CSV table of C-alpha atoms in Angstrom, one decimal:
chain,number,residue,atom,x,y,z
F,1,MET,CA,-6.6,12.6,-15.8
F,2,SER,CA,-9.3,10.0,-15.1
F,3,ASP,CA,-8.6,6.5,-14.0
F,4,ALA,CA,-10.1,5.1,-17.2
F,5,THR,CA,-8.1,7.3,-19.5
F,6,ALA,CA,-5.0,5.9,-21.2
F,7,PRO,CA,-1.8,7.8,-20.4
F,8,ALA,CA,-1.0,8.4,-24.0
F,9,GLN,CA,-2.5,8.0,-27.5
F,10,VAL,CA,-1.0,5.0,-29.2
F,11,THR,CA,-1.4,4.5,-32.9
F,12,PRO,CA,-2.8,1.2,-34.2
F,13,ARG,CA,0.6,0.4,-35.9
F,14,ALA,CA,2.5,0.8,-32.7
F,15,ASN,CA,4.7,-2.0,-31.3
F,16,PRO,CA,2.3,-4.1,-29.2
F,17,ILE,CA,5.0,-4.6,-26.5
F,18,LYS,CA,5.6,-0.8,-26.3
F,19,THR,CA,1.9,-0.2,-26.2
F,20,LEU,CA,1.5,-2.6,-23.3
F,21,PHE,CA,4.4,-1.0,-21.5
F,22,ILE,CA,3.0,2.5,-21.9
F,23,ARG,CA,-0.5,1.5,-20.8
F,24,VAL,CA,0.3,-0.6,-17.7
F,25,GLY,CA,4.1,-0.3,-17.1
F,26,VAL,CA,6.6,-3.0,-16.4
F,27,LEU,CA,4.4,-5.3,-14.3
F,28,PRO,CA,3.3,-7.8,-17.0
F,29,PHE,CA,6.9,-8.4,-18.0
F,30,PHE,CA,8.1,-8.8,-14.3
F,31,LEU,CA,5.1,-11.1,-13.6
F,32,GLY,CA,5.9,-13.3,-16.6
F,33,ILE,CA,9.6,-13.6,-15.7
F,34,ALA,CA,8.8,-14.4,-12.0
F,35,LEU,CA,6.3,-17.2,-13.0
F,36,VAL,CA,8.9,-18.8,-15.3
F,37,VAL,CA,11.8,-18.5,-12.9
F,38,PHE,CA,10.1,-19.6,-9.7
F,39,SER,CA,8.2,-22.5,-11.4
F,40,PHE,CA,11.6,-23.7,-12.5
F,41,LEU,CA,13.1,-23.4,-9.0
F,42,SER,CA,10.3,-25.0,-7.2
F,43,ASP,CA,7.5,-27.4,-8.3
F,44,LYS,CA,5.4,-26.3,-5.4
F,45,PHE,CA,5.2,-22.7,-6.6
F,46,LEU,CA,2.3,-22.9,-9.1
F,47,THR,CA,0.1,-25.2,-7.0
F,48,GLY,CA,-3.3,-24.0,-6.1
F,49,GLN,CA,-2.7,-24.2,-2.4
F,50,ASN,CA,0.4,-22.0,-2.6
F,51,LEU,CA,-1.3,-19.4,-4.8
F,52,VAL,CA,-4.2,-19.2,-2.3
F,53,ASN,CA,-1.7,-18.8,0.5
F,54,VAL,CA,0.0,-15.9,-1.5
F,55,ALA,CA,-3.4,-14.2,-2.0
F,56,ARG,CA,-4.0,-14.4,1.8
F,57,GLN,CA,-0.6,-13.1,2.7
F,58,SER,CA,-0.8,-10.2,0.1
F,59,VAL,CA,-3.9,-8.7,1.8
F,60,TYR,CA,-1.9,-6.4,4.1
F,61,LEU,CA,0.4,-5.2,1.4
F,62,VAL,CA,-2.6,-4.6,-0.9
F,63,LEU,CA,-4.2,-2.3,1.7
F,64,VAL,CA,-1.1,-0.3,2.4
F,65,SER,CA,-0.3,-0.1,-1.4
F,66,LEU,CA,-3.8,1.3,-2.0
F,67,GLY,CA,-3.1,4.1,0.4
F,68,GLN,CA,0.4,4.7,-1.0
F,69,MET,CA,-1.1,5.0,-4.4
F,70,LEU,CA,-3.2,7.9,-3.4
F,71,VAL,CA,-0.1,9.8,-2.2
F,72,LEU,CA,1.9,8.9,-5.3
F,73,VAL,CA,-0.8,9.9,-7.6
F,74,SER,CA,-1.0,13.3,-5.9
F,75,GLY,CA,2.7,13.8,-6.5
F,76,GLY,CA,4.3,12.7,-3.2
F,77,PHE,CA,5.0,9.5,-1.3
F,78,ASP,CA,4.7,8.3,2.3
F,79,LEU,CA,7.6,6.7,4.1
F,80,SER,CA,5.7,6.6,7.4
F,81,VAL,CA,3.1,3.9,6.5
F,82,GLY,CA,5.1,1.4,8.5
F,83,THR,CA,5.2,3.6,11.5
F,84,ALA,CA,1.4,4.2,11.2
F,85,ILE,CA,1.0,0.4,11.3
F,86,ALA,CA,3.3,0.0,14.3
F,87,LEU,CA,1.7,2.9,16.3
F,88,THR,CA,-1.8,1.5,15.5
F,89,SER,CA,-0.8,-1.9,16.7
F,90,VAL,CA,0.7,-0.6,19.9
F,91,VAL,CA,-1.9,1.9,20.8
F,92,SER,CA,-4.9,-0.4,19.9
F,93,ALA,CA,-3.3,-3.2,22.0
F,94,LEU,CA,-2.6,-0.9,25.0
F,95,SER,CA,-6.2,0.5,24.7
F,96,MET,CA,-7.7,-2.9,24.7
F,97,THR,CA,-5.7,-4.2,27.7
F,98,TRP,CA,-6.8,-1.0,29.6
F,99,ALA,CA,-10.4,-1.3,28.5
F,100,ALA,CA,-10.5,-4.9,29.6
F,101,GLY,CA,-10.0,-3.8,33.2
F,102,VAL,CA,-12.8,-1.3,33.0
F,103,PHE,CA,-15.5,-2.8,30.8
F,104,ASP,CA,-17.1,-6.2,30.5
F,105,SER,CA,-18.3,-6.0,26.9
F,106,VAL,CA,-15.8,-7.6,24.6
F,107,PHE,CA,-17.3,-5.7,21.7
F,108,LEU,CA,-16.8,-2.4,23.4
F,109,ILE,CA,-13.2,-3.3,24.4
F,110,ILE,CA,-12.3,-4.2,20.8
F,111,ALA,CA,-14.1,-1.0,19.5
F,112,ILE,CA,-12.1,1.2,21.8
F,113,GLY,CA,-8.9,-0.4,20.7
F,114,ILE,CA,-9.6,0.0,17.0
F,115,ALA,CA,-10.8,3.6,17.5
F,116,ALA,CA,-7.7,4.5,19.5
F,117,GLY,CA,-5.4,3.1,16.8
F,118,GLY,CA,-7.4,4.9,14.1
F,119,ILE,CA,-7.1,8.2,15.9
F,120,VAL,CA,-3.3,7.9,16.2
F,121,ALA,CA,-3.1,7.1,12.4
F,122,LEU,CA,-5.3,10.1,11.7
F,123,ILE,CA,-2.8,12.3,13.6
F,124,VAL,CA,0.1,10.9,11.7
F,125,GLY,CA,-1.7,11.6,8.4
F,126,LEU,CA,-2.6,15.1,9.4
F,127,ILE,CA,1.0,15.9,10.4
F,128,ASN,CA,2.3,14.6,7.1
F,129,GLY,CA,-0.4,16.3,5.0
F,130,VAL,CA,-0.1,19.7,6.8
F,131,GLY,CA,3.7,19.7,6.6
F,132,VAL,CA,3.6,18.9,2.8
F,133,ALA,CA,0.6,21.0,1.8
F,134,TYR,CA,0.8,24.1,4.0
F,135,PHE,CA,4.5,24.3,4.9
F,136,GLU,CA,5.7,22.9,1.6
F,137,VAL,CA,8.1,20.5,3.2
F,138,SER,CA,9.5,17.8,0.9
F,139,PRO,CA,7.4,14.6,1.2
F,140,PHE,CA,10.6,12.7,1.6
F,141,ILE,CA,11.8,14.7,4.6
F,142,MET,CA,8.4,15.1,6.1
F,143,THR,CA,7.4,11.5,6.1
F,144,LEU,CA,10.9,10.3,7.0
F,145,GLY,CA,10.9,12.5,10.1
F,146,VAL,CA,7.4,11.4,11.1
F,147,SER,CA,8.5,7.8,10.6
F,148,SER,CA,11.4,8.2,12.9
F,149,VAL,CA,9.4,10.0,15.6
F,150,GLY,CA,6.6,7.5,15.4
F,151,ALA,CA,8.9,4.5,15.6
F,152,GLY,CA,10.6,5.9,18.6
F,153,LEU,CA,7.3,6.5,20.3
F,154,ALA,CA,6.1,2.9,19.6
F,155,LEU,CA,9.3,1.5,21.1
F,156,PHE,CA,9.0,3.8,24.1
F,157,MET,CA,5.5,2.8,24.8
F,158,THR,CA,6.3,-0.9,24.7
F,159,GLY,CA,9.9,-1.0,25.8
F,160,GLY,CA,10.5,-3.3,22.8
F,161,ILE,CA,8.3,-6.0,24.4
F,162,PRO,CA,5.1,-7.2,22.6
F,163,ILE,CA,1.8,-6.3,24.3
F,164,SER,CA,-0.2,-9.5,25.0
F,165,GLY,CA,-3.5,-10.2,26.7
F,166,LEU,CA,-5.7,-9.0,23.9
F,167,PRO,CA,-9.3,-10.3,23.8
F,168,PHE,CA,-9.6,-13.8,22.3
F,169,ALA,CA,-12.5,-12.6,20.1
F,170,PHE,CA,-10.3,-9.9,18.5
F,171,GLY,CA,-7.8,-12.4,17.0
F,172,ASP,CA,-10.4,-15.0,16.4
F,173,THR,CA,-12.5,-12.6,14.3
F,174,PHE,CA,-10.2,-10.2,12.6
F,175,GLY,CA,-7.2,-12.5,12.3
F,176,PHE,CA,-8.6,-16.0,11.7
F,177,GLY,CA,-12.3,-15.6,11.3
F,178,LYS,CA,-14.5,-15.8,8.2
F,179,TRP,CA,-17.5,-13.8,6.9
F,180,PHE,CA,-19.7,-15.5,4.3
F,181,GLY,CA,-17.0,-18.2,3.9
F,182,VAL,CA,-14.3,-15.6,3.1
F,183,PRO,CA,-11.4,-14.9,5.5
F,184,VAL,CA,-12.1,-11.6,7.2
F,185,PRO,CA,-8.9,-9.9,6.1
F,186,VAL,CA,-9.6,-10.9,2.5
F,187,PHE,CA,-13.2,-9.7,2.8
F,188,ILE,CA,-12.1,-6.3,4.2
F,189,ALA,CA,-9.5,-6.0,1.5
F,190,LEU,CA,-12.0,-6.7,-1.3
F,191,ILE,CA,-14.3,-4.0,0.1
F,192,CYS,CA,-11.4,-1.5,0.3
F,193,ILE,CA,-10.4,-2.3,-3.3
F,194,ALA,CA,-14.0,-1.7,-4.5
F,195,VAL,CA,-14.3,1.6,-2.6
F,196,MET,CA,-10.9,2.8,-3.7
F,197,TRP,CA,-11.7,2.0,-7.4
F,198,LEU,CA,-15.0,4.0,-7.1
F,199,VAL,CA,-13.2,6.9,-5.4
F,200,MET,CA,-10.4,7.1,-8.0
F,201,ALA,CA,-12.6,6.5,-11.1
F,202,ARG,CA,-16.0,7.9,-10.2
F,203,THR,CA,-15.7,10.7,-7.7
F,204,PRO,CA,-14.5,14.4,-7.7
F,205,LEU,CA,-11.8,13.5,-5.1
F,206,GLY,CA,-10.2,11.0,-7.6
F,207,THR,CA,-10.3,13.6,-10.3
F,208,ARG,CA,-8.7,16.2,-8.0
F,209,LEU,CA,-5.9,13.8,-7.0
F,210,TYR,CA,-5.0,13.1,-10.6
F,211,ALA,CA,-5.1,16.8,-11.4
F,212,VAL,CA,-2.9,17.8,-8.5
F,213,GLY,CA,-0.4,15.1,-9.3
F,214,GLY,CA,-0.4,15.8,-13.0
F,215,ASN,CA,0.2,19.6,-12.7
F,216,ILE,CA,-0.4,21.2,-9.3
F,217,LYS,CA,-0.2,24.8,-10.7
F,218,ALA,CA,-2.8,24.0,-13.3
F,219,ALA,CA,-5.0,22.4,-10.7
F,220,HIS,CA,-4.8,25.5,-8.5
F,221,LEU,CA,-5.7,27.7,-11.4
F,222,SER,CA,-8.7,25.4,-12.1
F,223,ALA,CA,-10.1,26.3,-8.6
F,224,ILE,CA,-9.0,23.0,-7.0
F,225,ASP,CA,-8.1,23.3,-3.3
F,226,THR,CA,-4.7,21.7,-3.8
F,227,ARG,CA,-3.8,21.9,-0.1
F,228,LYS,CA,-7.0,20.2,1.1
F,229,THR,CA,-6.6,17.5,-1.6
F,230,LEU,CA,-3.0,16.8,-0.5
F,231,VAL,CA,-3.9,16.6,3.2
F,232,LEU,CA,-6.8,14.2,2.4
F,233,ALA,CA,-4.4,12.0,0.4
F,234,TYR,CA,-2.0,11.6,3.4
F,235,VAL,CA,-4.8,11.2,5.9
F,236,ILE,CA,-6.5,8.4,3.9
F,237,CYS,CA,-3.2,6.7,3.3
F,238,SER,CA,-2.5,6.6,7.1
F,239,LEU,CA,-6.0,5.4,7.9
F,240,ILE,CA,-5.7,2.5,5.4
F,241,ALA,CA,-2.3,1.7,6.9
F,242,ALA,CA,-4.0,1.7,10.3
F,243,LEU,CA,-6.6,-0.8,9.0
F,244,ALA,CA,-3.7,-3.1,7.9
F,245,GLY,CA,-2.2,-2.5,11.4
F,246,VAL,CA,-5.3,-3.7,13.1
F,247,LEU,CA,-5.6,-6.8,11.0
F,248,LEU,CA,-1.9,-7.6,11.5
F,249,THR,CA,-2.3,-7.1,15.2
F,250,ALA,CA,-5.2,-9.6,15.2
F,251,ARG,CA,-3.1,-12.0,13.2
F,252,VAL,CA,-0.1,-12.0,15.6
F,253,GLU,CA,-2.5,-11.5,18.6
F,254,SER,CA,-0.2,-8.9,20.2
F,255,GLY,CA,0.7,-5.3,19.8
F,256,GLU,CA,4.2,-5.0,18.4
F,257,ALA,CA,6.4,-1.9,17.7
F,258,ASN,CA,8.2,-3.7,14.8
F,259,LEU,CA,5.1,-4.5,12.7
F,260,GLY,CA,5.2,-3.0,9.2
F,261,GLY,CA,8.9,-2.3,9.2
F,262,THR,CA,9.3,-3.0,5.5
F,263,MET,CA,5.9,-1.8,4.3
F,264,ALA,CA,7.1,1.6,3.1
F,265,LEU,CA,9.6,0.1,0.6
F,266,GLU,CA,7.3,-2.8,-0.4
F,267,SER,CA,4.2,-0.6,-1.0
F,268,ILE,CA,6.2,1.9,-3.1
F,269,SER,CA,7.7,-1.0,-5.0
F,270,ALA,CA,4.3,-2.5,-5.6
F,271,CYS,CA,2.9,0.8,-6.9
F,272,VAL,CA,5.8,1.7,-9.1
F,273,ILE,CA,6.0,-1.8,-10.6
F,274,ALA,CA,2.2,-1.5,-11.2
F,275,GLY,CA,2.7,1.6,-13.3
F,276,VAL,CA,2.0,4.4,-10.7
F,277,SER,CA,4.3,7.2,-11.8
F,278,LEU,CA,6.6,8.7,-9.2
F,279,ARG,CA,6.0,12.0,-11.0
F,280,GLY,CA,2.3,11.8,-10.0
F,281,GLY,CA,-0.9,11.9,-12.0
F,282,ILE,CA,-0.8,8.3,-13.3
F,283,GLY,CA,-2.0,5.1,-11.7
F,284,ARG,CA,-4.8,2.5,-11.6
F,285,VAL,CA,-6.2,0.7,-8.6
F,286,GLN,CA,-6.5,-2.7,-10.3
F,287,ASN,CA,-2.8,-2.6,-11.3
F,288,VAL,CA,-1.7,-1.7,-7.8
F,289,VAL,CA,-3.6,-4.7,-6.4
F,290,LEU,CA,-1.8,-6.9,-8.9
F,291,GLY,CA,1.5,-5.2,-8.1
F,292,ALA,CA,1.2,-6.0,-4.4
F,293,PHE,CA,0.3,-9.6,-5.2
F,294,PHE,CA,3.4,-9.7,-7.3
F,295,ILE,CA,5.7,-8.5,-4.5
F,296,VAL,CA,4.3,-11.1,-2.1
F,297,MET,CA,4.5,-13.8,-4.8
F,298,VAL,CA,8.2,-13.0,-5.4
F,299,GLN,CA,8.8,-13.2,-1.6
F,300,ASN,CA,7.0,-16.5,-1.5
F,301,GLY,CA,8.9,-17.8,-4.5
F,302,MET,CA,12.2,-16.9,-2.9
F,303,ASN,CA,11.3,-18.6,0.3
F,304,LEU,CA,10.4,-21.8,-1.6
F,305,ALA,CA,13.7,-21.5,-3.5
F,306,LYS,CA,15.4,-21.2,0.0
F,307,ILE,CA,17.0,-17.8,-0.8
F,308,SER,CA,18.2,-16.2,2.4
F,309,SER,CA,16.4,-13.3,3.9
F,310,TYR,CA,19.4,-11.0,3.4
F,311,MET,CA,19.6,-11.8,-0.3
F,312,GLN,CA,15.8,-11.3,-0.5
F,313,MET,CA,16.3,-7.7,0.6
F,314,VAL,CA,19.0,-7.2,-2.1
F,315,LEU,CA,16.7,-8.6,-4.8
F,316,LEU,CA,13.6,-6.6,-3.7
F,317,GLY,CA,15.8,-3.4,-3.6
F,318,GLY,CA,17.0,-4.3,-7.1
F,319,LEU,CA,13.4,-4.7,-8.3
F,320,LEU,CA,12.6,-1.2,-7.0
F,321,ILE,CA,15.6,0.3,-8.8
F,322,LEU,CA,14.6,-1.4,-12.0
F,323,ALA,CA,11.0,-0.3,-11.6
F,324,VAL,CA,12.1,3.3,-11.1
F,325,ILE,CA,14.3,3.2,-14.2
F,326,PHE,CA,11.5,1.8,-16.3
F,327,ASP,CA,9.1,4.4,-14.9
F,328,GLN,CA,11.4,7.1,-16.2
F,329,MET,CA,11.5,5.5,-19.6
F,330,ARG,CA,7.7,5.1,-19.6
F,331,TYR,CA,7.2,8.8,-18.6
F,332,ARG,CA,9.4,10.0,-21.5
F,333,MET,CA,7.4,7.8,-23.9
F,334,ILE,CA,4.1,9.2,-22.6
F,335,MET,CA,5.4,12.7,-23.0
F,336,GLN,CA,6.6,12.0,-26.6
F,337,GLY,CA,3.2,10.6,-27.4
F,338,ARG,CA,1.2,13.7,-26.4
């Protein structure tokens, strides 16, 4: 199924609400409710300054959700994206502090750190992909196990203490800098969104991912290398998570083993709310970007409404449960319309 193709044929006389639900999922309804509720709870919610702040904060979740989408579309999911972020943060920080004692070039020091973090994320993605594609391990078990191992390694390398002493230029550029008047994290996210849209809508890899997620047996019979496609999905997902990890590390100006702790739940929530099916084969990049923005917007609204962090976890978990229930309903409607 291509990115531009509607999931199901809807007749002109169909209920417009049902038509919207089938095409894009539950996101428009959740978004409308959130805007009304949080506008009522806080008069600061719909101000331009607050919305710009939400857009900046959503960059990291947008990136991780784009990678998560690849895996979901292929028929799996990745619970280790948070661990990929943490390992990238720790390894890149350790590499930069080591390189700072060997080299004088700040550019080279930063490049070594970013490369080291990317290599670790590549290994995480390869382990996930090989386990799922070649050994047919359940994505839940495989990525959960890798997440546990990676989290333990990150804590072991740091002893639970943040790694400081990173080059000033690293945080100044990738955390707080601007390119062409646009904050660097936003600029990088926009490039990733454009590239991901092209990949999913205009390249053979995108077509293969939709095919594998839609029906892996049929994809195999169509001469698609399903194993290679699955491995690529997990590798790209981890590399995008690593990019988010580098940007977060620059933002906090230290390597931390607890970065990205909630990213797995939040990225899956963003994707499912955005209409990416947990059964695979369905999902659009632009909807996922809006879904990630919605999750951060809800968190922002709850903060403005002075809702406790513990209750926020309850509400976000409830949103995910509702999104999964609606995803099941939508899937049945799509199947009935074919």
